[in-house]
Short mmCIF file of C-alpha atoms in Angstrom, two decimals:
data_model
loop_
_atom_site.label_atom_id
_atom_site.label_comp_id
_atom_site.label_asym_id
_atom_site.label_seq_id
_atom_site.Cartn_x
_atom_site.Cartn_y
_atom_site.Cartn_z
CA UNK A 25 17.05 -16.10 16.88
CA UNK A 26 20.40 -15.03 17.82
CA UNK A 27 20.59 -11.96 15.10
CA UNK A 28 18.02 -9.96 17.23
CA UNK A 29 18.23 -7.44 18.46
CA UNK A 30 20.20 -5.47 15.62
CA UNK A 31 21.79 -2.03 15.40
CA UNK A 32 20.48 -0.15 11.70
CA UNK A 33 20.73 3.59 11.57
CA UNK A 34 22.02 3.99 15.01
CA UNK A 35 18.74 2.79 16.65
CA UNK A 36 18.41 -0.64 18.30
CA UNK A 37 15.40 -2.53 16.52
CA UNK A 38 13.85 -6.43 17.98
CA UNK A 39 11.05 -8.58 16.47
CA UNK A 40 7.90 -7.95 17.72
CA UNK A 41 6.23 -10.44 15.64
CA UNK A 42 6.52 -12.84 12.10
CA UNK A 43 3.52 -14.62 9.77
CA UNK A 44 4.26 -17.00 7.16
CA UNK A 45 2.49 -15.49 4.28
CA UNK A 46 2.07 -16.49 0.68
CA UNK A 47 4.85 -14.31 -0.35
CA UNK A 48 7.63 -14.87 2.06
CA UNK A 49 7.78 -13.99 5.93
CA UNK A 50 6.29 -11.13 7.26
CA UNK A 51 7.92 -9.65 9.92
CA UNK A 52 6.85 -7.17 12.39
CA UNK A 53 9.78 -4.74 13.66
CA UNK A 54 10.09 -2.44 16.57
CA UNK A 55 12.24 0.25 17.40
CA UNK A 56 13.78 1.21 20.98
CA UNK A 57 12.05 4.22 21.57
CA UNK A 58 13.28 7.69 20.14
CA UNK A 59 11.71 10.60 22.13
CA UNK A 60 10.64 11.38 25.59
CA UNK A 61 7.40 10.12 24.78
CA UNK A 62 8.77 6.87 24.62
CA UNK A 63 7.30 6.85 20.91
CA UNK A 64 8.98 3.96 18.96
CA UNK A 65 8.71 3.13 15.54
CA UNK A 66 7.30 -0.39 13.47
CA UNK A 67 8.14 -1.34 10.49
CA UNK A 68 6.33 -4.25 8.03
CA UNK A 69 9.18 -6.05 6.68
CA UNK A 70 8.02 -8.69 4.15
CA UNK A 71 10.69 -10.55 2.65
CA UNK A 72 13.96 -8.84 3.48
CA UNK A 73 12.21 -5.46 2.27
CA UNK A 74 10.54 -2.30 4.08
CA UNK A 75 7.16 -2.09 2.87
CA UNK A 76 5.74 0.08 5.60
CA UNK A 77 6.70 2.01 9.11
CA UNK A 78 4.08 4.10 11.07
CA UNK A 79 5.12 5.69 14.81
CA UNK A 80 3.62 3.84 17.91
CA UNK A 81 0.76 7.38 17.99
CA UNK A 82 -0.26 6.16 14.54
CA UNK A 83 1.29 9.01 12.46
CA UNK A 84 3.09 7.39 9.42
CA UNK A 85 6.93 7.42 9.06
CA UNK A 86 6.45 6.84 5.17
CA UNK A 87 6.61 9.80 2.58
CA UNK A 88 4.49 7.54 0.06
CA UNK A 89 1.49 7.08 1.93
CA UNK A 90 1.18 10.76 2.40
CA UNK A 91 1.79 11.02 -1.57
CA UNK A 92 -0.46 8.85 -2.64
CA UNK A 93 -3.43 10.42 -0.53
CA UNK A 94 -2.58 14.48 -1.51
CA UNK A 95 -2.92 12.97 -4.81
CA UNK A 96 -5.92 11.48 -4.65
CA UNK A 97 -7.49 14.07 -2.57
CA UNK A 98 -6.34 16.71 -4.62
CA UNK A 99 -7.89 15.66 -7.69
CA UNK A 100 -10.75 14.48 -6.28
CA UNK A 101 -11.53 16.47 -3.32
CA UNK A 102 -15.05 15.84 -3.08
CA UNK A 103 -14.36 11.69 -3.48
CA UNK A 104 -17.03 9.32 -0.95
CA UNK A 105 -15.74 5.97 -2.22
CA UNK A 106 -12.23 5.01 -2.50
CA UNK A 107 -10.50 1.80 -3.82
CA UNK A 108 -7.28 0.87 -2.54
CA UNK A 109 -5.43 -2.13 -3.98
CA UNK A 110 -2.47 -3.98 -1.89
CA UNK A 111 -2.99 -3.14 1.83
CA UNK A 112 0.52 -3.65 3.24
CA UNK A 113 0.07 -2.06 6.87
CA UNK A 114 -3.40 -0.89 5.89
CA UNK A 115 -1.95 3.16 6.31
CA UNK A 116 -3.38 4.59 3.24
CA UNK A 117 -6.97 2.72 3.52
CA UNK A 118 -6.62 3.69 7.44
CA UNK A 119 -6.41 7.26 6.45
CA UNK A 120 -8.99 7.72 3.52
CA UNK A 121 -11.57 6.39 5.90
CA UNK A 122 -10.88 8.87 8.88
CA UNK A 123 -11.29 11.19 6.03
CA UNK A 124 -15.13 10.05 5.90
CA UNK A 125 -14.26 8.37 3.00
CA UNK A 126 -16.08 4.64 2.02
CA UNK A 127 -12.82 2.79 1.63
CA UNK A 128 -12.32 -1.24 0.16
CA UNK A 129 -9.30 -2.59 0.44
CA UNK A 130 -7.98 -5.43 -1.78
CA UNK A 131 -5.43 -7.25 -0.38
CA UNK A 132 -4.29 -11.17 -2.40
CA UNK A 133 -2.33 -12.39 1.24
CA UNK A 134 -4.57 -13.37 4.44
CA UNK A 135 -1.66 -12.52 6.20
CA UNK A 136 -1.50 -8.79 6.12
CA UNK A 137 -5.05 -8.22 6.93
CA UNK A 138 -3.76 -10.05 10.24
CA UNK A 139 -0.83 -7.91 10.73
CA UNK A 140 -2.33 -4.27 9.75
CA UNK A 141 -5.59 -5.37 12.14
CA UNK A 142 -2.96 -5.98 14.85
CA UNK A 143 -0.25 -3.87 14.69
CA UNK A 144 -0.84 -0.88 12.37
CA UNK A 145 -4.72 -0.48 13.46
CA UNK A 146 -6.55 -1.02 10.32
CA UNK A 147 -10.26 -0.66 11.57
CA UNK A 148 -12.60 -3.46 9.55
CA UNK A 149 -15.27 -1.30 10.61
CA UNK A 150 -14.00 1.63 8.39
CA UNK A 151 -12.05 0.03 5.76
CA UNK A 152 -14.02 -3.03 3.55
CA UNK A 153 -11.39 -5.64 3.66
CA UNK A 154 -11.92 -8.18 0.36
CA UNK A 155 -9.41 -10.59 -0.02
CA UNK A 156 -8.51 -11.45 -3.60
CA UNK A 157 -6.37 -11.13 -6.58
CA UNK A 158 -6.63 -7.22 -7.58
CA UNK A 159 -6.65 -8.22 -11.08
CA UNK A 160 -10.11 -10.77 -10.43
CA UNK A 161 -11.51 -7.33 -8.01
CA UNK A 162 -11.61 -5.41 -11.05
CA UNK A 163 -13.07 -7.92 -13.80
CA UNK A 164 -16.04 -7.42 -11.96
CA UNK A 165 -16.26 -3.84 -10.76
CA UNK A 166 -18.25 -1.55 -12.95
CA UNK A 167 -18.11 2.20 -12.54
CA UNK A 168 -18.08 2.26 -8.52
CA UNK A 169 -15.26 4.35 -7.49
CA UNK A 170 -14.27 8.14 -7.21
CA UNK A 171 -10.66 7.07 -6.49
CA UNK A 172 -8.36 4.11 -7.11
CA UNK A 173 -5.36 3.50 -5.43
CA UNK A 174 -2.78 1.53 -6.66
CA UNK A 175 -0.39 0.01 -4.27
CA UNK A 176 0.61 -3.44 -5.97
CA UNK A 177 4.03 -4.80 -5.32
CA UNK A 178 5.77 -8.25 -5.22
CA UNK A 179 8.96 -7.57 -3.54
CA UNK A 180 10.47 -4.33 -4.78
CA UNK A 181 7.99 -4.20 -7.89
CA UNK A 182 4.64 -5.05 -9.64
CA UNK A 183 3.74 -8.32 -11.34
CA UNK A 184 3.97 -7.82 -15.04
CA UNK A 185 0.08 -9.16 -15.08
CA UNK A 186 -0.53 -5.79 -13.04
CA UNK A 187 1.03 -3.80 -15.68
CA UNK A 188 -1.22 -4.91 -18.68
CA UNK A 189 -4.13 -3.34 -21.47
CA UNK A 190 -6.43 -5.64 -19.87
CA UNK A 191 -5.58 -4.85 -16.37
CA UNK A 192 -5.75 -1.33 -16.80
CA UNK A 193 -8.97 -1.68 -19.31
CA UNK A 194 -10.82 -2.99 -16.21
CA UNK A 195 -9.69 -0.13 -14.06
CA UNK A 196 -11.09 2.46 -15.92
CA UNK A 197 -14.42 0.70 -15.69
CA UNK A 198 -14.04 0.23 -12.30
CA UNK A 199 -13.80 4.21 -12.10
CA UNK A 200 -16.90 6.93 -12.14
CA UNK A 201 -16.64 9.58 -14.14
CA UNK A 202 -14.82 11.46 -13.58
CA UNK A 203 -12.62 9.00 -11.77
CA UNK A 204 -9.02 9.52 -11.00
CA UNK A 205 -6.27 6.49 -10.72
CA UNK A 206 -3.26 7.12 -8.57
CA UNK A 207 -0.34 4.25 -8.92
CA UNK A 208 2.73 3.86 -6.71
CA UNK A 209 5.33 3.15 -8.51
CA UNK A 210 8.88 3.30 -9.88
CA UNK A 211 10.16 6.08 -12.29
CA UNK A 212 14.06 7.12 -13.81
CA UNK A 213 13.24 10.34 -14.76
CA UNK A 214 17.07 10.20 -16.02
CA UNK A 215 15.63 7.46 -18.17
CA UNK A 216 12.51 7.61 -19.92
CA UNK A 217 12.99 5.15 -21.70
CA UNK A 218 13.01 2.04 -19.32
CA UNK A 219 9.34 3.49 -18.51
CA UNK A 220 8.51 4.12 -21.48
CA UNK A 221 6.48 0.88 -22.09
CA UNK A 222 4.66 1.50 -18.92
CA UNK A 223 3.24 4.54 -19.85
CA UNK A 224 2.53 3.68 -23.32
CA UNK A 225 0.57 0.55 -22.15
CA UNK A 226 -1.53 2.96 -19.40
CA UNK A 227 -2.23 5.26 -22.23
CA UNK A 228 -4.36 2.62 -24.62
CA UNK A 229 -7.07 2.99 -21.82
CA UNK A 230 -6.51 6.46 -20.72
CA UNK A 231 -5.47 8.27 -23.57
#
């Protein structure tokens, strides 16, 4: 309580809400107005890390959300169904559903659903929410989705049990041919050896 409001990048921020979760505390941070229209930015801030940002008018402020959507639509412009693994603020499933895609969002942490609905505009009538572990959900999924978006993080990395041959085999079984999987992950292209294990594991079921 003594720390707020704070200034970062020349903008004053306050804590709009906080929620205990399975993976640390989730805070919703709100900026001071940024323009003459009074627009502000909300931040989904979990365990000391920014997970997503959105303008108060509903536009995403995070580049990666546009990248995930664009990759999915580029490779499957005719997609009718999509599975999003990992919810966060719910920006990606919301954007896909606005384009008429039938979207299922799987998230292990119930706090994410509450925060996404209350502060980031997630509409449960347009996005089907499923509280489950991504690995468990994929095990029971057989050839249902045109696109699967993987946005799975614990802190600033993906848990090891979600980067295995078994997990990727279940992922492939969940895709309706010719399905597309889109990953939000890290790649240091100047040091490809540090990324090689991910690609080698992925190529086992996705030759």
